[in-house]
Coordinates of C-alpha atoms in Angstrom, one line a residue:
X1 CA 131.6 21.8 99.2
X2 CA 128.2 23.5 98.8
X3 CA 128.2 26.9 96.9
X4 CA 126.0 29.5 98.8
X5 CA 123.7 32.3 96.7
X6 CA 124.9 35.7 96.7
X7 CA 122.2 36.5 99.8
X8 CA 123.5 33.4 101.7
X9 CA 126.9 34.8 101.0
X10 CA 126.2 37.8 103.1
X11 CA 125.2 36.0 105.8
X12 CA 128.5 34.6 106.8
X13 CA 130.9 35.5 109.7
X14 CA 132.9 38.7 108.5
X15 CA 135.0 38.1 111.9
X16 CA 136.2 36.4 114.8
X17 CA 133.5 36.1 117.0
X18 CA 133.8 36.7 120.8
X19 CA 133.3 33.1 123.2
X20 CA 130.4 34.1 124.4
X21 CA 127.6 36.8 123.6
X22 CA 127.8 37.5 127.3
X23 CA 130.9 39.1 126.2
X24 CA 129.7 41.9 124.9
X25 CA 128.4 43.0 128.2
X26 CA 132.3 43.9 129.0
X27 CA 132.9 45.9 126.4
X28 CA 132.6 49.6 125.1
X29 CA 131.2 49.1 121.9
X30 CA 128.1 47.7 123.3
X31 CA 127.7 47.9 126.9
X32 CA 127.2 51.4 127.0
X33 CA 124.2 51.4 124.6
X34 CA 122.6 48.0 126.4
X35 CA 122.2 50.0 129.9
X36 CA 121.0 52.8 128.2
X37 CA 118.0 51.2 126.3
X38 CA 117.5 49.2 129.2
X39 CA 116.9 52.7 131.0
X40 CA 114.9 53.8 128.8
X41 CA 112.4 51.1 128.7
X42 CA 112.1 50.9 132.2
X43 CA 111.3 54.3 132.6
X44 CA 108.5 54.1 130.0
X45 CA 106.6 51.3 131.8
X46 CA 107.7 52.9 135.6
X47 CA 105.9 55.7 134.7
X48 CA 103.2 54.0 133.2
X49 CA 102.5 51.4 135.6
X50 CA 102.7 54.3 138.4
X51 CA 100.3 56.5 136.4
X52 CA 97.6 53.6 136.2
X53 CA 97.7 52.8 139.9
X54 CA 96.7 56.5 139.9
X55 CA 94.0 56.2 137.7
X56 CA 92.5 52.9 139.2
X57 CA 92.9 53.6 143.2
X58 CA 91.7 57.5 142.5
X59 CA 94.8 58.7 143.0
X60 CA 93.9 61.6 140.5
X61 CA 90.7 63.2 138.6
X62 CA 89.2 60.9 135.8
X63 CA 87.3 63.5 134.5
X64 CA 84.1 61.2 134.9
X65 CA 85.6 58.3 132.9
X66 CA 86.1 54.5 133.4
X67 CA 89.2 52.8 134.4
X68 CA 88.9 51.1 131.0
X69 CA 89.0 53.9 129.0
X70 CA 91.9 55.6 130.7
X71 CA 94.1 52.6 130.4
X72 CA 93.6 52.7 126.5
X73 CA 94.3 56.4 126.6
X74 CA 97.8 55.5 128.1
X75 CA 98.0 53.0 125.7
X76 CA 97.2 54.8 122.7
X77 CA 99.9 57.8 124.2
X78 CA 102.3 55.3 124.1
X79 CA 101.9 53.7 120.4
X80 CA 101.0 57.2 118.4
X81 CA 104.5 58.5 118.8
X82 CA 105.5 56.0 116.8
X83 CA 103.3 56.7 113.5
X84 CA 104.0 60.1 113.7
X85 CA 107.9 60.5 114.8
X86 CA 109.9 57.2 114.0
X87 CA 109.7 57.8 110.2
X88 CA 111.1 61.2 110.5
X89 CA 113.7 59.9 113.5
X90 CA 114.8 57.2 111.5
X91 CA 116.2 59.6 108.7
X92 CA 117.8 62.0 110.9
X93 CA 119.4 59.1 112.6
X94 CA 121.1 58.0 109.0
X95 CA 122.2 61.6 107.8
X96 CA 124.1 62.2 111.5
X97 CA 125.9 60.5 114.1
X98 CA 124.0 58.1 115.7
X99 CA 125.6 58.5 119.0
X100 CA 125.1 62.1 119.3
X101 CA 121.6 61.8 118.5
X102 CA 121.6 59.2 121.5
X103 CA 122.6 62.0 123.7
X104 CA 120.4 64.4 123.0
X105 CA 117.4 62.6 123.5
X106 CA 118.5 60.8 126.8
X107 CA 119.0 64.4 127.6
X108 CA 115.5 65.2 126.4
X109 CA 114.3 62.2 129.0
X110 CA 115.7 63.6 131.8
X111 CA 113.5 66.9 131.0
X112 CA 110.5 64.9 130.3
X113 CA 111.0 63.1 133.7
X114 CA 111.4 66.0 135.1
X115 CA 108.0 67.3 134.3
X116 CA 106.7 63.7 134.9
X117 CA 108.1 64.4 138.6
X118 CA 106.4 67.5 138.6
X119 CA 102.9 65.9 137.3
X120 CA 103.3 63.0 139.8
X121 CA 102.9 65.3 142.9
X122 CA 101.2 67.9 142.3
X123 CA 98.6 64.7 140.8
X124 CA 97.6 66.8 137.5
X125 CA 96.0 64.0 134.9
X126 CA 96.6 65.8 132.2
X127 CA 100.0 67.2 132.7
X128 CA 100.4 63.4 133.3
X129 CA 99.1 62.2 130.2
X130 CA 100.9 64.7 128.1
X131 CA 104.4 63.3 129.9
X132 CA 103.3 59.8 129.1
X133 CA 103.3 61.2 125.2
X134 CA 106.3 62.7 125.3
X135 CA 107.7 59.3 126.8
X136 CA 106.1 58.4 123.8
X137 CA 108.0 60.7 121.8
X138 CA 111.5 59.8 123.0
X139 CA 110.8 56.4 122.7
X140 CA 109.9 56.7 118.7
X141 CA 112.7 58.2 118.6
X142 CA 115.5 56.3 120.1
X143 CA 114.3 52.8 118.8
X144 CA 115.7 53.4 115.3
X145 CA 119.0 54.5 116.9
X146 CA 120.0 51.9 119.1
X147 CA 119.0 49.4 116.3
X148 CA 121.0 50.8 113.8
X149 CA 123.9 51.6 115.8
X150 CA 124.4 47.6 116.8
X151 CA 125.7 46.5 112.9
X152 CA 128.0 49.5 113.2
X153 CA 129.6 48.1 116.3
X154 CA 129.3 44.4 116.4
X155 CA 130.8 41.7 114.0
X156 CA 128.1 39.8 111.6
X157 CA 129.0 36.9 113.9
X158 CA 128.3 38.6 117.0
X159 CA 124.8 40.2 115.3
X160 CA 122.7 37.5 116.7
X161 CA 123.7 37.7 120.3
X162 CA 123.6 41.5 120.2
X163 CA 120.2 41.1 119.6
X164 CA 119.4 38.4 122.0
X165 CA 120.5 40.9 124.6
X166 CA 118.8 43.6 123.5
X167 CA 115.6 41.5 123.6
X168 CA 116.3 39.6 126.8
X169 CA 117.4 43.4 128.5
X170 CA 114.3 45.0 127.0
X171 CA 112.3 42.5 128.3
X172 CA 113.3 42.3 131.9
X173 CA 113.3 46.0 131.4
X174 CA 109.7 46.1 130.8
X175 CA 108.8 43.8 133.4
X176 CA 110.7 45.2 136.2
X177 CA 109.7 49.0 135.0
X178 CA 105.9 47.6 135.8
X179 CA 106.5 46.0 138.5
X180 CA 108.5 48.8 140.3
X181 CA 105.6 51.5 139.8
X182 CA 103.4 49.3 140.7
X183 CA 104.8 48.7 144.2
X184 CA 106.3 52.1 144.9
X185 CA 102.5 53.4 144.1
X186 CA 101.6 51.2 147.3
X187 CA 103.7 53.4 149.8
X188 CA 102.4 56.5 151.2
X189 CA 105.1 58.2 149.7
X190 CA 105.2 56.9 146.8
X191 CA 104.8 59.4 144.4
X192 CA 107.6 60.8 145.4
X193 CA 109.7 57.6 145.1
X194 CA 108.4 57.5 141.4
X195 CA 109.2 61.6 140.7
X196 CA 112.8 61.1 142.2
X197 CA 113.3 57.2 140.1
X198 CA 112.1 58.2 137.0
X199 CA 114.7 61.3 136.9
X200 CA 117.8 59.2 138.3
X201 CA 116.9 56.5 136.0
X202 CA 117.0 59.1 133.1
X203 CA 120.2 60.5 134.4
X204 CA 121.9 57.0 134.6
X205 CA 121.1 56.6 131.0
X206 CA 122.6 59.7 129.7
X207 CA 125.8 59.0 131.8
X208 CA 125.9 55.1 129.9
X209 CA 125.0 57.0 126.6
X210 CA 128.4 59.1 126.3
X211 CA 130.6 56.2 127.0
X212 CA 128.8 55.1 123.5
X213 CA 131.6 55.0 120.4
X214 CA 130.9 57.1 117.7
X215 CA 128.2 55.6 115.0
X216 CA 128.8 58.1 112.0
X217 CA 126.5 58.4 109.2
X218 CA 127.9 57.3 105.6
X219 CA 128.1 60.2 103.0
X220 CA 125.6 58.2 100.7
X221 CA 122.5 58.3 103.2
X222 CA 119.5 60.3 101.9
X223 CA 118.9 63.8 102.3
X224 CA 116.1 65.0 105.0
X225 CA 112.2 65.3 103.4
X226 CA 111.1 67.6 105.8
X227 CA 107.8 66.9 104.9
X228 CA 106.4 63.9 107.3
X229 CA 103.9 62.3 105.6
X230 CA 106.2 62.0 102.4
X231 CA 108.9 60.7 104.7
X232 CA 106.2 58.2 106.1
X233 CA 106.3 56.9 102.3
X234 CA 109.5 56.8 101.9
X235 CA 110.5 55.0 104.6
X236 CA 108.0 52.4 103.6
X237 CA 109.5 52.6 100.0
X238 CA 112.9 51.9 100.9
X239 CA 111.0 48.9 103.6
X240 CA 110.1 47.0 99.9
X241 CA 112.8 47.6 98.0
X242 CA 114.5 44.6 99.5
X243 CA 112.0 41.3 99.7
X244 CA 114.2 39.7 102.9
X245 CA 114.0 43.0 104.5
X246 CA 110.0 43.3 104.0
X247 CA 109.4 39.6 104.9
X248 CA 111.4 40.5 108.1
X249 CA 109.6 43.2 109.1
X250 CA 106.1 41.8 108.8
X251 CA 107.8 38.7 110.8
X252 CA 108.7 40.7 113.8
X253 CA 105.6 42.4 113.5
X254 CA 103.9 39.7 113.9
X255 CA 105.5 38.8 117.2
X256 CA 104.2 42.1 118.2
X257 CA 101.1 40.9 117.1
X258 CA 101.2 37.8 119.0
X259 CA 102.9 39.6 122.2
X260 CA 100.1 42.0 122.8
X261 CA 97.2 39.2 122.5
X262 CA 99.2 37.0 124.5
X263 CA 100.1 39.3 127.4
X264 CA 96.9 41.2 127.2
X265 CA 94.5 38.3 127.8
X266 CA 96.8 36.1 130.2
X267 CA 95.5 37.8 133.2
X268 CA 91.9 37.5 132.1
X269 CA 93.1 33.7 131.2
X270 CA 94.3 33.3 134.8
X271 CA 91.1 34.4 136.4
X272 CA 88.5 33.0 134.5
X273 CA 89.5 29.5 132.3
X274 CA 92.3 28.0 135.2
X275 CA 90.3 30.2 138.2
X276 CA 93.9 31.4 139.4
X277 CA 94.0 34.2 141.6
X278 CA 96.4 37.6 141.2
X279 CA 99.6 35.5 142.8
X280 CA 98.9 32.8 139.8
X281 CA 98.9 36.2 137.4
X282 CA 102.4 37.3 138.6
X283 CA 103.6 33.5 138.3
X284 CA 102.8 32.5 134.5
X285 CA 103.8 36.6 133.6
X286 CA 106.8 35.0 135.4
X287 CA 107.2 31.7 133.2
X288 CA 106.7 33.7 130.0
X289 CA 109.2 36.2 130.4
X290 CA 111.7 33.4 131.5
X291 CA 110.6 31.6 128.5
X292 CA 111.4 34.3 126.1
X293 CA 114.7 35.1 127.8
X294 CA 116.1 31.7 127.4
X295 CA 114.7 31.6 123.9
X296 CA 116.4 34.7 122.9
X297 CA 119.9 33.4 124.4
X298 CA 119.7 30.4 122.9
X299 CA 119.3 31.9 119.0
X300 CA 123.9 32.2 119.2
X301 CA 124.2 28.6 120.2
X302 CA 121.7 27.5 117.9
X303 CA 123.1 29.7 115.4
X304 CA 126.8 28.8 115.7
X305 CA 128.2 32.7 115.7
X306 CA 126.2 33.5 112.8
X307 CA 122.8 35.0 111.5
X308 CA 120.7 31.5 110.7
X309 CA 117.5 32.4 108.9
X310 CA 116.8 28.5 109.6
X311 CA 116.0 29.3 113.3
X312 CA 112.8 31.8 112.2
X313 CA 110.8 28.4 110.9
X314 CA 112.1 26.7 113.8
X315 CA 110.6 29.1 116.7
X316 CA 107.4 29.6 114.4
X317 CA 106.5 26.3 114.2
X318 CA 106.9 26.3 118.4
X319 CA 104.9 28.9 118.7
X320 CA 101.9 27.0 117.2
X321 CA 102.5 24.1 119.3
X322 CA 102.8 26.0 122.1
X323 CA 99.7 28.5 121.6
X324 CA 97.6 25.3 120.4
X325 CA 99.0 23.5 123.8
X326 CA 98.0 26.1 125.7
X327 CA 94.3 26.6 124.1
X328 CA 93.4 22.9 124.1
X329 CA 95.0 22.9 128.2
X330 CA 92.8 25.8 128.9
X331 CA 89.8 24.2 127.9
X332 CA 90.4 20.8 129.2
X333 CA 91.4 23.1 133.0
X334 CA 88.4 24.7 132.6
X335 CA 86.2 21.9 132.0
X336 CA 87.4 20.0 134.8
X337 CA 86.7 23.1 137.7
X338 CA 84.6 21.7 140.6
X339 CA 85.1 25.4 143.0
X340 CA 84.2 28.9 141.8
X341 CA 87.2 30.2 144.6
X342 CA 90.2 31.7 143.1
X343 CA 93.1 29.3 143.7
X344 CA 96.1 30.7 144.8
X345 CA 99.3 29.6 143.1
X346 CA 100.4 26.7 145.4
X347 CA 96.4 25.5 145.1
X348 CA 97.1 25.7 141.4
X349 CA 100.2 23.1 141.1
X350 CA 98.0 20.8 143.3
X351 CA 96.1 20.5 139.4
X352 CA 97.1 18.0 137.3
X353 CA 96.1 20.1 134.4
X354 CA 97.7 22.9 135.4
X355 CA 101.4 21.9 134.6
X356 CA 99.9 21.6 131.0
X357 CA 99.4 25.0 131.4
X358 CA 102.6 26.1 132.7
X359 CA 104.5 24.1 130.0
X360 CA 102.8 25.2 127.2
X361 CA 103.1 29.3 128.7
X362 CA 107.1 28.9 128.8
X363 CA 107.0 26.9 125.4
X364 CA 105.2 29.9 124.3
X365 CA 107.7 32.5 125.6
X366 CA 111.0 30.8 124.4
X367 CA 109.9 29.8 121.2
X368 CA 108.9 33.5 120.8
X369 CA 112.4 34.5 121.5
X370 CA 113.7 31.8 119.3
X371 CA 111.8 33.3 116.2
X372 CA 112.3 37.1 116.6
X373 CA 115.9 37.6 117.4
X374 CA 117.1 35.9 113.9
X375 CA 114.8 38.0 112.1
X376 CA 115.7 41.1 113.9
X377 CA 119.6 40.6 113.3
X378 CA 118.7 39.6 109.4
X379 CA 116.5 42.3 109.0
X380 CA 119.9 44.3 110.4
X381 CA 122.1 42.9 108.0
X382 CA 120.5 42.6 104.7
X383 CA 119.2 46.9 105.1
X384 CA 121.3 48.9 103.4
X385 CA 123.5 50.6 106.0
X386 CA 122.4 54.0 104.3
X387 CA 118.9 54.1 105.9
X388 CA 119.2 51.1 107.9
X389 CA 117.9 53.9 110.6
X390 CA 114.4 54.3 108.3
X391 CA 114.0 50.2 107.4
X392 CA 114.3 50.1 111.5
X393 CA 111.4 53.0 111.8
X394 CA 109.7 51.2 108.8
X395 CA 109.7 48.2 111.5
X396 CA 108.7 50.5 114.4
X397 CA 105.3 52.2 112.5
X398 CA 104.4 48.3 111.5
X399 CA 104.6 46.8 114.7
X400 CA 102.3 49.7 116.2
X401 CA 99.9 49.2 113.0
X402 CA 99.9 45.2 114.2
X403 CA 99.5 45.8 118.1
X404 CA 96.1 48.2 117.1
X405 CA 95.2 44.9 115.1
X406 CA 95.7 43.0 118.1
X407 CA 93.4 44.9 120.1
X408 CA 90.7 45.4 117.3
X409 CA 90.8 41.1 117.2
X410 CA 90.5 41.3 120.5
X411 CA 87.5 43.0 120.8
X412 CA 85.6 41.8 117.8
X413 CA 86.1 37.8 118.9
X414 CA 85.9 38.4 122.2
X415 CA 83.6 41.1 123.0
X416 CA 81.4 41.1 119.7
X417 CA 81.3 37.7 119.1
X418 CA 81.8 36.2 122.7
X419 CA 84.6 33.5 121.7
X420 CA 85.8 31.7 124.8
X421 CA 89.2 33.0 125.7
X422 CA 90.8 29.0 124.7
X423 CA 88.8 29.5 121.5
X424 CA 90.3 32.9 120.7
X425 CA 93.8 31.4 121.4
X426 CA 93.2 28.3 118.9
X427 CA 92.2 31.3 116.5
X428 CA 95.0 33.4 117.1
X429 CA 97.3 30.5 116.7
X430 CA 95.2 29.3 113.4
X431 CA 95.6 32.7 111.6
X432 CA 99.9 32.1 113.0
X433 CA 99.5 29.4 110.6
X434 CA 98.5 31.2 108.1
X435 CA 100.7 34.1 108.3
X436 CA 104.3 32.1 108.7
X437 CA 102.7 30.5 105.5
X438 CA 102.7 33.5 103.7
X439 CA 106.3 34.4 104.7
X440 CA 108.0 31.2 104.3
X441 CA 106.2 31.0 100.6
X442 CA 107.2 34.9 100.0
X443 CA 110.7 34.3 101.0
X444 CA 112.6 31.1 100.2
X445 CA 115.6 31.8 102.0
X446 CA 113.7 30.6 105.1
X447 CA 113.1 27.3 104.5
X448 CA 116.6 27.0 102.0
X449 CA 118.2 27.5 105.0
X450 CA 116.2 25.1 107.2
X451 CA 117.0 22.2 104.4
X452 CA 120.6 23.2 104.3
X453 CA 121.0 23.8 108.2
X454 CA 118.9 20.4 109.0
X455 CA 118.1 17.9 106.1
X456 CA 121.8 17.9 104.9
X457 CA 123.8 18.1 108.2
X458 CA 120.9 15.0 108.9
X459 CA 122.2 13.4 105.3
X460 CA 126.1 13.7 106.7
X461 CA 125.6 11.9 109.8
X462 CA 124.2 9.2 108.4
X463 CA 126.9 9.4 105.5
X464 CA 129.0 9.2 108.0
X465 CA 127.8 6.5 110.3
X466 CA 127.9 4.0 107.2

């Protein structure tokens, strides 16, 4: 029998692991905290999604500026919070009970949405825009929580599939949450509908987040810098000290990275390379999010009840092929077009060319799942469970810092240098390359794994069939 190294050591099962991650959904120790994020994140993009039917139907004053420019200054309320708060959240989360904490700022929601109410109907922009920083805020702060509480709850075995529901619960939280403010805006009364959702919403997850066991923090955890900019450094500090826990966090990061091209241009994609109209939007928005659902809860049954590094190579190398599928089935769409009418959805699956589109988008969405999940729960278990809370807000400040790269790219290949949108895809998906490179030549235990997961269990079989 194989030896493993010390860090592969780590990685095994330290328990019995439930049947099924679906499991976990049943029980204390995590389905109080899974409803809770998943309020939380909802609320964020209700909100948001409300307050930008505001902005782009006139809803409220604009002070003379373009739709455009609004947008980003939601966007930009939304991603700040987390350079300036999560650092300084992550260490508080580490020196006290992590549980507590979790009260107190679902508590602190309920007061922001309370305001938000109050912006919402009396239709003041810039009470609005101050609640959609304090969303900001609470969400900068929470993120390191409910990630560090899940190794304090959950077995090493069951790691994995916490996370896959975490992602697949954030994710349909996020979608819903924009969704939901985006139809209730389309009732006469719908600010009203918004005020009174985002505070029951709020009050739901406070009443989830007391039913959440006890997460204390261990007596070796660092002791509060009060100043935040030394904290910032700090955090970063303890982000390097292990090399796994680094190559993880600019891994996930770059998912980030991908995730805000990806869903940022698709619409724009839709309209003007496949000619779609806003019903083909909603329907590949759709087909990724089912995509990186099915990904993510397919990392435990890939992974055997265990955390599998191997997987993270795996979903990489499907990303490419399905960002490159999706590129070169743009282009050859777009070529073909004989109409300059925007084709409904049913018009579109008439198109030969367009199931090459719809393949590659859900390739694209569950290979995404697939790579993020297994560095999420290894990133989890190799941090030192003393600041695990600060390598988590370490993550949080770097996958801002990647989704303000994502929009600078944007803008320079697209708007600068007037790439076609397949072209900037191809590029994206070329500089993928290049990145997964760099991690899988940074940190062996990636591709150790794959050898050890793939090559030998290959080697056995045929062993075996002789």
């Amino acid at each position: 029998m194989e030896s493993l190294s010390p860090k592969e050591t780590q990685l095994k099962p330290t328990g019995s692991a439930t049947d099924s991650q679906f499991q976990l959904l049943r029980q204390r120790r995590f389905y109080p905290l899974f409803w809770t994020q998943f309020g939380g994140a909802f609320n964020d993009n209700f909100y948001k999604s409300a307050l930008m039917m505001l902005f782009t139907y006139g809803g409220v004053e604009r002070w003379g500026l373009s739709i455009d420019t609004l947008n980003n200054l939601v966007a930009a309320a939304l991603i700040i919070p987390f350079f300036l708060f999560a650092p300084s959240a992550g260490q508080y989360a580490d020196r006290l009970d992590k549980a507590q904490v979790t009260r107190r700022i679902k508590l602190l929601e309920i007061a922001v949405m309370v305001c938000g109410a109050i912006a919402i109907v009396r239709g003041s922009s810039a009470m609005l825009l101050a609640v959609i920083f304090a969303t900001g805020i609470q969400s900068a702060c929470f993120s390191p929580l409910k990630y560090a509480i899940l190794p304090q709850h959950v077995n090493g075995d069951e790691l994995t599939g916490a996370n896959a529901l975490f992602h697949t619960g954030t994710s349909l939280a996020v979608f819903l949450g924009l969704i939901a403010g985006t139809l209730a805006m389309q009732w006469s009364s719908g600010q009203w509908v918004v005020a009174a959702g985002g505070i029951l919403i709020a009050w739901a997850g406070w009443r989830f987040s007391r039913k959440i066991p006890p997460a204390p923090a261990l007596p070796n955890a660092p002791p509060i810098q009060p100043n935040p900019l030394r904290q910032m450094a700090r955090t970063m500090g303890y982000a390097r000290q292990n090399k796994t826990v680094f190559w993880c966090l600019v891994g996930v990061s770059w998912y980030w990275f991908l995730g805000s091209v990806y869903l940022t241009q698709l619409p724009n994609f839709t309209r003007e390379v496949l000619g779609g109209s806003a019903s083909a939007v909603t329907f590949l928005l759709v087909l990724f999010l089912v995509g990186v659902v099915a990904g993510s809860l397919l990392c435990e049954k890939l992974s055997k009840h265990k955390i599998e590094p191997a997987l993270v190579p795996l979903g990489a190398l499907l990303v490419g092929l399905g960002g490159g599928g999706l590129a070169l089935a743009g282009a050859s769409f777009q070529s073909s077009q004989t109409t300059e009418a925007l084709l409904s959805i049913f018009e579109l699956t008439a198109e030969l060319g367009f199931w090459a589109v719809v393949l590659a988008v859900f390739l694209l969405g569950g290979s995404a799942g697939l790579y993020t999940v297994p560095l999420q729960a290894l990133m989890q278990a190799e941090a030192k469970p003393e600041y695990r809370a600060q390598i988590i807000a370490a993550n949080n400040v770097l996958n801002a810092l990647f989704m303000v790269a994502a929009a600078i790219f944007a803008v320079v290949f697209l708007g600068v240098l007037d790439f076609t949108i397949p072209h900037f895809f191809m590029l994206t998906m070329l500089l993928h390359c290049c990145i997964i490179i760099l991690i899988l030549a940074r940190e062996p235990l990636f591709l150790t794994r794959v050898k050890r997961r793939f090559l030998h269990s290959a080697e056995r079989r045929q062993e075996a069939d002789r």
